[in-house]
XYZ file of C-alpha atoms in Angstrom:
760
model
C -49.434 7.076 73.370
C -49.735 7.945 69.954
C -47.020 6.517 67.636
C -43.906 8.859 67.386
C -41.727 9.671 64.145
C -38.292 10.622 65.504
C -36.099 12.897 62.465
C -34.030 15.648 62.727
C -34.540 18.987 61.592
C -32.512 18.512 58.417
C -34.241 15.327 57.209
C -37.954 17.592 58.133
C -36.933 19.944 55.883
C -34.473 18.573 52.897
C -37.815 16.586 53.130
C -40.554 19.390 52.492
C -37.908 21.434 50.058
C -36.049 19.253 47.979
C -36.529 20.676 44.270
C -34.797 21.205 41.285
C -32.745 18.533 38.603
C -29.500 16.370 39.104
C -26.866 18.212 38.055
C -23.399 16.107 37.872
C -21.893 19.294 35.684
C -18.263 19.286 38.402
C -18.095 21.474 41.118
C -16.344 20.286 44.674
C -17.292 19.323 47.402
C -15.732 20.741 50.687
C -14.674 18.027 51.971
C -16.029 17.389 55.955
C -12.783 17.751 57.862
C -12.659 21.461 55.457
C -16.542 21.830 56.919
C -15.973 21.887 60.255
C -12.903 24.200 60.009
C -15.373 26.746 58.489
C -17.285 26.390 61.307
C -15.143 26.338 63.747
C -13.006 29.915 62.497
C -17.089 31.277 62.594
C -17.393 29.710 66.344
C -14.082 31.577 67.281
C -15.666 34.698 66.423
C -18.308 34.273 68.688
C -18.803 36.486 72.263
C -18.573 35.427 75.753
C -22.109 34.594 75.978
C -23.047 33.080 72.990
C -23.656 28.954 72.902
C -22.263 26.790 69.855
C -23.524 23.513 68.817
C -26.887 24.275 70.939
C -28.858 20.535 71.113
C -32.617 21.651 70.478
C -35.920 19.154 70.726
C -39.264 19.422 70.551
C -42.212 17.326 69.784
C -45.300 18.245 67.340
C -49.084 16.362 67.302
C -50.494 16.241 63.735
C -52.884 13.840 62.494
C -52.265 11.263 65.360
C -48.434 10.977 65.269
C -46.056 12.458 67.339
C -43.128 14.541 65.875
C -39.943 13.806 67.783
C -37.891 16.771 65.520
C -34.221 17.633 67.514
C -30.969 18.907 66.045
C -27.950 20.927 66.603
C -28.158 25.296 66.079
C -24.810 25.514 65.265
C -24.941 29.226 66.843
C -27.468 31.155 69.809
C -26.494 34.388 70.003
C -27.066 37.668 72.180
C -27.179 40.837 70.097
C -28.883 44.184 71.627
C -31.363 42.130 74.405
C -32.526 40.116 71.184
C -32.180 36.097 70.472
C -30.140 35.391 67.012
C -29.888 31.841 65.337
C -26.753 31.853 63.867
C -27.088 29.093 60.642
C -23.350 28.130 59.199
C -22.745 26.785 55.375
C -20.010 26.409 53.884
C -18.898 26.316 50.830
C -16.544 26.035 47.911
C -19.092 28.089 45.410
C -18.572 31.664 45.022
C -20.146 34.239 47.810
C -21.042 36.082 45.122
C -22.918 33.699 43.657
C -25.331 33.783 46.799
C -28.333 36.153 47.522
C -30.313 35.641 49.981
C -33.491 32.971 48.163
C -30.642 30.891 46.733
C -31.239 28.358 49.241
C -34.581 28.156 50.975
C -33.631 24.269 52.476
C -31.251 27.009 54.476
C -33.520 29.356 55.779
C -36.014 26.517 56.551
C -33.640 24.668 59.115
C -32.789 27.484 60.636
C -36.353 28.753 61.248
C -36.605 25.223 62.950
C -33.937 26.143 65.272
C -35.689 29.046 65.724
C -39.008 27.587 66.849
C -37.309 25.156 68.699
C -35.272 27.452 70.855
C -38.508 30.117 71.154
C -40.978 27.815 72.175
C -38.361 26.174 75.351
C -37.298 30.143 75.474
C -41.050 31.419 75.624
C -39.322 34.141 73.562
C -41.999 35.433 71.504
C -39.713 37.467 68.576
C -36.506 35.654 67.144
C -33.812 36.704 64.768
C -32.209 34.433 62.172
C -29.349 34.579 60.267
C -27.391 33.157 57.963
C -23.985 32.822 57.585
C -21.996 31.517 54.376
C -17.937 30.713 54.843
C -15.851 29.683 51.320
C -13.940 26.991 52.758
C -10.869 28.411 50.666
C -10.675 32.261 51.184
C -12.117 31.754 54.536
C -14.451 35.254 52.929
C -18.397 35.528 54.559
C -21.554 36.365 53.252
C -24.854 37.432 55.701
C -28.326 37.492 55.591
C -30.376 37.704 58.929
C -34.598 37.789 59.335
C -36.492 38.543 61.763
C -39.689 36.311 63.367
C -42.333 36.553 65.332
C -43.230 32.950 67.036
C -46.571 32.762 65.235
C -44.435 33.061 62.318
C -42.166 30.211 63.221
C -44.865 28.150 64.609
C -47.515 28.424 61.213
C -44.063 27.626 59.576
C -43.099 24.450 60.952
C -46.537 22.786 61.502
C -47.190 23.623 57.460
C -43.549 21.304 57.297
C -45.209 18.595 59.580
C -48.545 18.953 57.227
C -46.252 18.302 54.394
C -44.440 15.733 55.617
C -47.181 13.883 57.240
C -48.255 11.755 54.214
C -44.484 9.909 53.987
C -44.088 9.601 57.659
C -47.590 7.997 58.210
C -47.136 5.840 55.214
C -43.642 4.062 56.890
C -45.509 4.180 59.626
C -48.442 1.648 59.186
C -45.402 0.388 57.020
C -43.343 -0.691 60.150
C -46.869 -1.511 62.332
C -47.393 -4.405 59.220
C -43.842 -5.257 58.801
C -43.205 -5.704 62.273
C -47.116 -8.141 63.091
C -45.870 -9.936 59.736
C -42.325 -9.875 60.323
C -43.972 -11.916 64.500
C -45.804 -14.473 62.062
C -43.274 -15.618 59.952
C -41.864 -19.191 59.766
C -38.839 -20.624 58.572
C -40.024 -20.586 55.144
C -38.881 -23.860 53.797
C -40.121 -27.473 54.690
C -37.218 -28.275 57.817
C -33.699 -27.088 58.465
C -30.973 -28.439 56.764
C -28.771 -30.100 59.011
C -26.411 -27.725 60.428
C -29.027 -24.491 59.440
C -31.005 -24.380 62.926
C -27.029 -24.056 64.456
C -25.738 -21.060 61.650
C -29.581 -19.156 61.079
C -29.536 -19.470 65.494
C -25.690 -17.810 66.201
C -26.428 -15.391 63.687
C -29.693 -14.339 65.956
C -27.897 -14.684 69.508
C -25.086 -12.355 67.529
C -27.015 -9.940 66.264
C -28.432 -10.212 69.982
C -25.621 -9.704 71.395
C -24.203 -6.469 69.235
C -21.357 -8.377 68.031
C -19.861 -9.709 65.099
C -18.901 -13.289 63.916
C -17.282 -14.764 61.156
C -19.099 -18.292 59.855
C -17.118 -20.477 57.093
C -20.820 -23.092 56.202
C -20.088 -25.170 53.444
C -21.791 -25.001 49.697
C -25.213 -25.859 49.776
C -26.237 -25.680 53.583
C -28.185 -22.137 52.575
C -26.544 -19.262 54.259
C -28.286 -16.737 52.407
C -31.576 -17.689 54.426
C -29.639 -18.622 57.300
C -28.425 -15.428 58.054
C -31.423 -12.932 56.784
C -34.182 -14.935 58.484
C -32.359 -14.705 61.756
C -31.806 -11.305 60.816
C -35.513 -10.491 59.832
C -36.716 -11.595 63.198
C -34.046 -9.432 65.220
C -35.858 -6.603 62.719
C -39.522 -7.599 63.713
C -38.407 -7.676 67.861
C -36.836 -4.380 67.531
C -33.311 -4.518 67.060
C -32.541 -3.166 64.481
C -33.788 -0.745 62.543
C -32.035 -2.151 58.283
C -29.794 -4.577 57.233
C -28.036 -4.700 54.265
C -26.586 -7.308 52.291
C -23.238 -7.099 50.711
C -22.384 -9.065 48.099
C -19.277 -8.966 45.020
C -21.337 -10.679 42.163
C -24.334 -10.287 40.851
C -25.348 -13.266 40.985
C -25.154 -13.982 44.730
C -27.246 -10.605 44.333
C -29.540 -12.600 42.707
C -29.477 -15.185 45.588
C -30.589 -12.337 48.697
C -33.213 -11.182 45.779
C -35.072 -14.778 45.705
C -34.808 -15.640 49.511
C -36.656 -11.897 50.205
C -39.083 -13.189 47.038
C -39.392 -16.483 48.730
C -40.144 -15.053 52.763
C -43.209 -12.121 50.830
C -45.015 -15.473 49.903
C -45.124 -16.740 53.334
C -46.237 -13.321 54.983
C -43.442 -10.994 55.198
C -44.358 -7.077 53.725
C -40.447 -5.891 54.587
C -39.377 -3.579 51.724
C -35.649 -4.256 50.067
C -34.150 -2.891 47.568
C -31.352 -3.436 44.885
C -28.851 -1.367 44.279
C -27.473 -1.744 40.910
C -24.672 0.343 39.020
C -25.365 3.648 37.499
C -23.458 2.652 34.310
C -26.180 -1.339 33.756
C -29.628 0.789 34.458
C -28.485 4.511 33.115
C -31.522 4.620 30.571
C -29.716 7.272 28.029
C -26.908 6.751 25.921
C -24.590 8.000 27.849
C -24.328 8.621 31.232
C -24.526 12.265 31.291
C -26.556 13.582 34.074
C -26.801 17.065 33.096
C -30.924 18.704 32.535
C -30.629 19.501 29.581
C -29.032 16.292 28.345
C -31.308 14.204 30.744
C -34.344 14.275 31.160
C -34.904 11.665 34.204
C -32.067 14.234 35.636
C -33.829 17.658 34.537
C -36.045 18.006 37.309
C -35.502 15.355 39.537
C -36.288 16.696 42.870
C -39.219 18.307 42.031
C -40.754 15.019 41.355
C -39.326 12.320 43.244
C -40.887 13.049 47.279
C -44.146 12.140 44.817
C -42.609 8.902 43.494
C -42.181 7.621 46.249
C -44.922 7.392 47.920
C -46.319 5.705 45.068
C -43.661 3.499 45.265
C -43.829 2.523 49.051
C -47.286 2.042 48.631
C -48.100 -0.066 45.712
C -44.805 -2.095 46.250
C -41.789 -3.864 48.939
C -39.835 -5.822 47.527
C -37.781 -3.311 44.951
C -35.027 -4.713 42.797
C -34.054 -3.244 39.006
C -36.842 -4.170 36.936
C -39.466 -2.725 39.607
C -36.648 0.508 40.442
C -36.804 0.993 36.627
C -40.411 0.573 35.279
C -41.034 3.355 38.136
C -38.523 5.662 36.773
C -39.991 5.554 33.491
C -42.917 6.448 34.843
C -41.984 9.506 37.030
C -39.150 10.184 34.696
C -36.146 10.004 37.527
C -32.982 8.613 37.141
C -33.324 5.402 37.905
C -29.715 5.256 39.899
C -30.451 8.303 41.964
C -33.459 6.993 42.648
C -32.522 3.829 44.034
C -29.825 5.837 45.944
C -33.283 8.145 47.945
C -34.974 4.769 48.258
C -32.438 2.845 49.997
C -31.890 5.893 52.467
C -35.450 4.426 54.187
C -36.393 0.619 52.690
C -36.467 -1.879 55.628
C -32.507 -3.836 53.921
C -30.355 -2.852 50.776
C -28.814 -5.203 48.446
C -25.806 -4.000 47.330
C -22.509 -4.130 46.159
C -19.396 -4.180 49.087
C -18.302 -0.778 47.691
C -21.443 1.224 48.461
C -20.308 0.542 52.364
C -16.495 0.197 52.256
C -15.507 1.928 49.137
C -14.275 5.966 50.303
C -15.038 7.106 46.834
C -18.033 6.131 46.534
C -19.646 4.849 50.484
C -22.759 6.249 50.916
C -22.292 9.361 52.452
C -26.233 9.764 52.822
C -26.425 7.051 55.513
C -25.677 9.379 59.001
C -23.797 7.252 62.043
C -27.778 6.516 64.179
C -28.419 5.320 60.723
C -25.677 2.857 60.821
C -25.760 1.899 64.689
C -29.560 0.206 63.998
C -28.076 -1.738 61.058
C -26.257 -4.870 60.375
C -23.870 -5.582 57.958
C -24.445 -9.155 56.353
C -21.251 -10.033 54.116
C -21.654 -12.489 51.555
C -19.177 -15.122 49.436
C -16.868 -12.631 52.789
C -13.409 -14.585 51.611
C -13.755 -12.341 48.175
C -13.676 -8.852 50.420
C -10.032 -9.277 51.059
C -8.882 -8.318 47.659
C -11.375 -6.252 46.932
C -10.470 -4.071 50.399
C -6.903 -3.727 49.018
C -8.131 -1.813 46.568
C -10.266 0.004 47.720
C -7.288 1.841 50.043
C -5.495 1.541 47.693
C -5.080 4.709 44.906
C -2.436 4.969 41.762
C -1.147 7.079 39.635
C 0.458 7.391 35.883
C 2.854 10.177 34.085
C 0.970 9.918 30.781
C -2.541 11.207 32.085
C -0.096 13.914 32.902
C 2.112 13.825 29.846
C -1.427 14.272 28.143
C -2.496 17.118 30.447
C 1.456 19.201 30.529
C 0.910 19.190 25.798
C -3.872 20.583 26.716
C -2.643 23.285 29.239
C 0.548 25.008 27.640
C 0.370 28.955 29.152
C -2.542 27.725 32.327
C -2.030 27.758 35.811
C -2.477 23.955 35.422
C -0.137 24.092 33.523
C 3.098 24.487 35.977
C 1.435 21.343 38.889
C 1.445 19.251 35.556
C 4.636 19.958 34.729
C 6.197 19.477 38.277
C 4.200 16.415 38.731
C 5.308 14.627 35.134
C 8.548 15.862 36.159
C 8.542 13.353 39.212
C 7.834 10.889 37.166
C 10.698 11.279 34.583
C 12.895 11.538 38.142
C 11.428 7.610 39.087
C 11.457 6.101 35.965
C 15.411 7.239 36.516
C 15.455 5.362 39.171
C 13.651 2.576 38.686
C 15.962 1.338 35.615
C 18.000 -1.090 37.095
C 15.148 -2.851 38.452
C 12.251 -1.692 37.137
C 10.547 -0.920 39.943
C 10.871 1.250 43.509
C 9.404 0.782 46.669
C 9.360 2.687 49.912
C 7.857 2.579 53.379
C 7.127 6.060 53.844
C 4.364 8.069 52.402
C 6.318 11.098 49.549
C 5.289 14.447 50.716
C 6.430 16.220 48.468
C 4.713 14.517 45.728
C 1.523 14.256 47.758
C 2.056 18.070 48.340
C 2.821 18.255 44.546
C -0.996 16.278 43.540
C -3.092 18.697 46.614
C -1.981 21.471 44.210
C -2.620 19.572 40.910
C -6.296 19.402 42.253
C -6.835 22.891 43.205
C -5.482 24.736 40.376
C -7.775 21.185 37.904
C -11.009 22.643 40.178
C -10.074 26.057 39.379
C -9.258 25.638 35.688
C -12.747 22.668 35.766
C -15.144 26.220 37.531
C -14.115 28.391 34.752
C -17.638 28.766 32.313
C -15.518 29.406 29.203
C -14.085 25.999 28.225
C -11.341 26.119 25.010
C -10.345 22.473 25.410
C -12.655 19.229 26.175
C -11.794 18.666 29.616
C -12.945 15.346 29.759
C -9.525 13.873 30.559
C -8.465 16.466 32.758
C -11.729 15.522 34.845
C -10.789 12.179 35.190
C -7.139 12.665 35.747
C -8.949 15.088 38.668
C -10.385 12.427 40.032
C -7.931 9.746 40.368
C -6.128 12.299 41.676
C -8.034 13.843 43.721
C -8.912 9.872 44.948
C -4.724 9.852 45.365
C -5.052 12.318 48.472
C -7.903 10.949 50.285
C -5.656 7.331 50.666
C -2.598 8.744 52.006
C -4.537 10.520 54.700
C -4.681 6.718 56.038
C -1.055 6.235 54.902
C 0.511 3.935 58.258
C 2.903 1.408 58.282
C -0.431 -0.910 57.053
C 1.238 1.127 53.179
C 3.699 1.071 50.777
C 4.268 3.209 47.943
C 5.668 1.274 45.338
C 6.675 2.423 41.695
C 6.804 0.820 38.061
C 7.322 1.425 34.638
C 7.025 -0.262 31.324
C 8.356 0.866 27.714
C 6.929 5.171 28.235
C 4.825 4.640 30.951
C 5.596 5.164 34.459
C 2.635 3.473 38.009
C 3.246 5.350 41.339
C 0.079 3.460 44.141
C -0.017 3.794 47.934
C -0.162 0.009 48.183
C -2.670 -0.743 50.898
C -0.832 -4.612 52.323
C -3.254 -5.052 55.105
C -7.143 -3.391 55.022
C -8.151 -5.184 58.151
C -7.516 -1.492 60.292
C -9.553 -0.262 58.071
C -12.125 -2.398 56.952
C -12.505 -2.407 61.853
C -13.322 1.214 61.879
C -16.213 1.117 59.768
C -17.741 -1.631 60.566
C -17.195 -0.682 64.288
C -20.189 2.076 63.208
C -22.521 -1.055 62.740
C -24.795 -2.744 65.398
C -23.250 -5.994 64.448
C -21.383 -7.598 60.967
C -21.218 -11.152 60.083
C -18.835 -12.249 57.838
C -19.644 -15.728 56.142
C -18.425 -17.804 52.835
C -18.434 -21.310 51.807
C -14.617 -21.168 51.897
C -13.215 -18.819 55.439
C -10.876 -20.810 55.735
C -8.323 -21.198 57.111
C -10.051 -18.978 59.266
C -7.288 -17.360 61.090
C -5.869 -15.577 57.902
C -9.735 -13.903 57.366
C -9.780 -13.215 61.092
C -6.369 -12.032 60.811
C -7.511 -9.978 56.614
C -10.479 -9.094 57.509
C -10.307 -7.400 60.710
C -11.779 -9.822 63.114
C -10.830 -9.521 67.018
C -10.856 -11.410 70.392
C -14.609 -10.421 70.752
C -15.878 -11.560 68.155
C -17.718 -15.127 67.502
C -16.606 -17.770 65.252
C -18.453 -20.807 63.597
C -17.716 -23.825 61.491
C -20.191 -26.143 59.995
C -19.598 -29.337 58.344
C -20.723 -30.059 55.637
C -25.318 -31.783 56.078
C -23.676 -34.143 52.725
C -22.753 -37.631 52.610
C -19.293 -38.140 51.918
C -20.785 -41.191 49.364
C -22.085 -38.110 47.404
C -18.827 -37.472 46.412
C -15.631 -38.722 44.539
C -12.569 -37.332 44.725
C -9.945 -37.696 42.482
C -6.469 -36.309 42.456
C -4.109 -36.602 39.213
C -0.419 -35.968 41.077
C 0.974 -33.780 37.872
C 3.242 -30.639 37.551
C 1.444 -28.365 35.967
C 4.277 -25.126 37.321
C 4.744 -22.899 34.452
C 7.519 -24.633 33.100
C 5.964 -28.399 32.967
C 2.426 -27.419 31.257
C 3.242 -28.743 27.928
C 4.991 -31.808 29.493
C 2.350 -32.589 30.858
C -0.927 -31.188 28.712
C -1.323 -34.718 26.909
C -2.100 -36.776 30.674
C -4.651 -34.298 31.482
C -5.923 -34.799 28.219
C -5.750 -38.101 28.326
C -7.370 -38.041 32.071
C -10.632 -35.578 31.067
C -11.167 -37.948 27.906
C -11.195 -41.589 29.912
C -12.998 -39.771 32.220
C -15.523 -38.109 29.299
C -16.089 -41.107 27.965
C -16.616 -43.480 31.052
C -19.074 -40.680 32.884
C -20.917 -39.628 30.426
C -22.196 -35.743 31.950
C -21.808 -32.482 32.113
C -18.812 -31.512 33.461
C -16.118 -28.353 34.276
C -12.872 -27.666 34.373
C -11.526 -24.829 35.816
C -7.169 -23.612 34.880
C -5.204 -20.944 36.559
C -4.928 -18.948 33.745
C -6.431 -17.759 30.463
C -3.633 -18.805 27.960
C -2.751 -22.435 30.089
C -7.037 -22.806 29.429
C -6.857 -22.090 25.781
C -3.475 -24.464 25.250
C -5.385 -27.734 26.975
C -8.462 -26.245 24.837
C -7.662 -26.411 21.229
C -5.395 -29.861 21.838
C -8.259 -31.217 23.839
C -10.764 -30.543 20.733
C -8.138 -31.689 18.267
C -7.894 -34.611 19.934
C -11.607 -35.410 20.786
C -13.324 -33.425 18.321
C -16.534 -36.269 19.414
C -17.381 -34.630 22.417
C -18.661 -31.237 23.030
C -17.003 -28.388 24.513
C -17.552 -24.744 25.706
C -15.006 -22.075 26.635
C -15.423 -19.139 28.541
C -13.571 -15.691 27.396
C -12.261 -12.693 29.170
C -14.853 -11.032 27.878
C -18.434 -12.612 28.386
C -21.445 -10.114 29.071
C -24.497 -10.756 31.025
C -26.177 -12.527 28.431
C -23.408 -14.642 27.328
C -22.353 -16.129 31.133
C -25.714 -16.911 31.066
C -25.482 -18.707 27.788
C -22.756 -20.890 28.934
C -24.231 -21.639 31.567
C -27.798 -22.321 29.695
C -25.521 -25.434 27.678
C -25.346 -26.895 31.064
C -29.296 -29.202 30.671
C -29.896 -31.180 32.939
C -30.949 -34.717 30.893
C -28.205 -35.149 28.393
C -27.121 -38.515 27.321
C -24.195 -37.385 25.762
C -20.041 -35.949 27.236
C -19.923 -31.925 27.354
C -17.252 -30.175 29.315
C -16.899 -26.312 30.335
C -13.711 -24.936 30.566
C -13.420 -21.883 33.236
C -11.200 -19.762 34.758
C -10.189 -20.087 38.343
C -11.554 -16.642 40.037
C -14.147 -15.918 37.357
C -17.081 -15.504 36.707
C -18.471 -19.561 36.808
C -16.045 -21.173 39.369
C -18.005 -18.959 42.331
C -22.029 -17.961 42.836
C -23.374 -20.915 40.251
C -26.347 -23.025 41.203
C -25.937 -26.389 38.758
C -28.205 -28.601 40.398
C -28.611 -32.441 40.073
C -27.348 -33.571 36.386
C -26.391 -30.045 35.394
C -23.509 -30.749 37.142
C -21.523 -34.922 37.596
C -18.243 -33.202 37.733
C -15.296 -30.448 38.091
C -11.782 -31.233 37.459
C -9.606 -27.877 39.180
C -5.841 -28.228 38.052
C -3.406 -26.436 39.456
C -2.791 -24.657 43.032
C -4.931 -21.418 41.876
C -1.961 -19.595 43.246
C -1.698 -16.380 42.077
C 0.503 -15.334 39.016
C 3.675 -13.752 40.061
C 4.212 -10.412 40.356
C 5.295 -7.375 42.103
C 2.078 -6.465 44.694
C 2.386 -10.145 45.033
C 6.080 -10.021 46.250
C 5.881 -6.627 48.417
C 3.105 -8.434 50.398
C 4.731 -11.444 51.009
C 7.053 -9.272 52.232
C 5.560 -7.475 54.728
C 3.358 -10.442 55.683
C 6.886 -12.464 56.419
C 8.085 -9.387 59.289
C 4.526 -9.553 61.016
C 5.570 -13.119 62.025
C 3.049 -14.289 60.109
C 4.545 -17.156 56.526
C 5.026 -14.354 53.597
C 4.070 -16.688 50.943
C 1.091 -18.422 52.580
C -1.118 -14.946 52.865
C 0.104 -13.775 49.973
C -0.426 -16.565 47.689
C -0.896 -20.144 49.053
C -4.031 -19.679 51.135
C -5.633 -16.726 48.546
C -4.894 -19.597 45.680
C -6.914 -22.539 47.749
C -9.540 -19.961 47.844
C -10.710 -20.649 44.818
C -9.855 -24.362 44.368
C -13.029 -24.586 46.843
C -14.755 -22.375 45.648
C -14.772 -23.820 42.475
C -14.918 -26.835 44.033
C -18.038 -26.033 45.986
C -20.031 -25.592 42.285
C -20.867 -29.632 43.073
C -22.516 -30.602 45.499
C -25.707 -28.145 46.182
C -28.359 -30.878 47.773
C -29.064 -33.751 49.830
C -29.867 -35.768 46.007
C -26.807 -34.352 44.195
C -23.647 -36.820 43.390
C -21.144 -36.464 41.123
C -16.817 -36.326 40.927
C -13.944 -34.126 41.539
C -10.881 -34.486 40.688
C -7.455 -32.331 41.555
C -4.443 -32.305 39.499
C -1.512 -31.084 40.348
C 0.996 -33.135 42.726
C 1.266 -30.462 45.333
C -2.245 -31.160 46.822
C 0.028 -33.537 47.769
C 1.883 -32.472 50.347
C 1.248 -32.060 53.735
C 0.464 -28.186 53.100
C -1.818 -28.294 51.031
C -3.695 -31.758 52.610
C -4.177 -29.959 56.340
C -6.408 -27.189 53.805
C -8.837 -29.488 52.077
C -12.126 -30.146 53.823
C -12.279 -32.974 55.439
C -14.946 -35.122 53.033
C -12.185 -33.797 49.758
C -8.926 -35.883 51.777
C -10.595 -39.764 51.153
C -9.263 -39.513 47.558
C -8.214 -41.737 44.592
C -4.113 -41.270 43.444
C -5.248 -41.436 38.641
């Protein structure tokens, strides 16, 4: 039996016919809804004998591979006893710009459908029609051609011949991958305590096509414990691919290291890391236009050769590897990474490539997702990230700028209306400085939609008399605002906030759980894991968990004696900070003099941290210090961590911010970190958004204050403390500074191994 290569008609023709350049100059994209509407408008004119959305498939043997090609044809029409295949394409492009030969790939798609139909129904000749329809005007333009069956058969054979090198490479890789997975054993000498149970739970979850929320302590080896069983499931045909999702670069590196280790143990599996466009762009300015960028110019002429090259020589494809091959083939490294991700076994990327409606990987179709697992690392971060992904805002100043720049144009009137609406909102805010309401403002949405249409028209004009940067930025913000308005339901509020002359309006997603749940349903399985998925019920509520989902909580594998916990019951509330600052400094001075080594102290804000830092360095100038600033780049971050040296005889302390880049995902093993001090209970700053959230959750029967303030704050404390014990040999000190840690509520939120503390 020959190996089967299953592919859609669209995948086949787009691979063979892709050519030209990346050009991210402005152009409108018909939305899925608009495209469907346009298709239906054409299909509604079909005659009674015509068929629409006809599923077609065929088999073709080539070079000991069996190609299983399938697709859905828009229309099969009977005209004067002849069969006509109709392929409908919706577009926002002016139809006068579309000629018969403008899109060869569209003819290719229609011809493959014609071949499959002719083969099934023994037709000697076929007519093929391309129907273009404008999404706004519904204007139509049609082109028609006639083919013999022999011509169609020859054409499809040539397509398969050109697709074969890629298909053969992928099939050989699949065989090698599955063989290597079968032979792969756990890549470490032994499982840590609780690690086998954790890995087993992940495997069971994938096998049963379920979801799991797993809380596992720092140092247990969560990354390898999720990736290894997923790899095993893939080798058994339970999955086609996995997405390893992270919130931060450092956790992406941990996943890369896991694959690197498994590669040394014989694993042959393609894994690719997607890095943000602005970080990997080779040019000074991220401007994807062929006239400016040689890596965009002719990109699609070279991409197929580059894909064959990299997959022939590499399996583990990180940023460095992508950049190397991108330079070799003169390709945009970001677009190259997306094209590679489409066929890779594993994709390591940020949350937003799956969840953010603005940037999610649209090229992954639903049938790809159904065969994929989502592994969501540091899942506690997804709550706030998702809340922002599903929210949208506009500000008055952007529209005022456009009003001044576009006087006398068609755009002016729609900009003027929105600016006027902002002025009216500002007047209503005069008493409190803000407004909050539950219902969506349909009048405002209509105005913004009108602006989007007019902005599109202006941006498409060939003569550009003014700089369009501000128009483009505002257009994207407005289009995002309209997009989010379609999701608006009882889990949203709209609020307006004023600051001097500025007015902000935001469609604010209070509870992202429903949206997250709808997205994850498209995937075979989802694994949410973290060392601080506590309290578990809070995260089940916020991340869209259901009663059918598995939950798992693994106790710490480390001995209680490895950590000494101290509690200094001071008030760190805002109005008490100046009064208790000296006691914190005295405690630090005593601790560092008595227990030399490397320490990290975390504060709830930069202002508080800087205040204590200034007094501490004045009081203890002999103690070496380093402090985090709010503008650290990656190099400065690495330099900060390099200061924590293994062999240090004198005391050293780093000052950092809770919830920042050093409070999670940092792995300072052994004597590189001897103690962690956490000042405060991590409460988010009192603000309008948090108070709106508090009120909302209170109305849903939950403790609003806990959901808006307590739980998110305590999560930061747990993350910071988790930097200390990373292995069986680590020892150290944790100092919790706040009298609220003595209350019953906070005692219940502390890990078991922290509850046996000494007051100081």
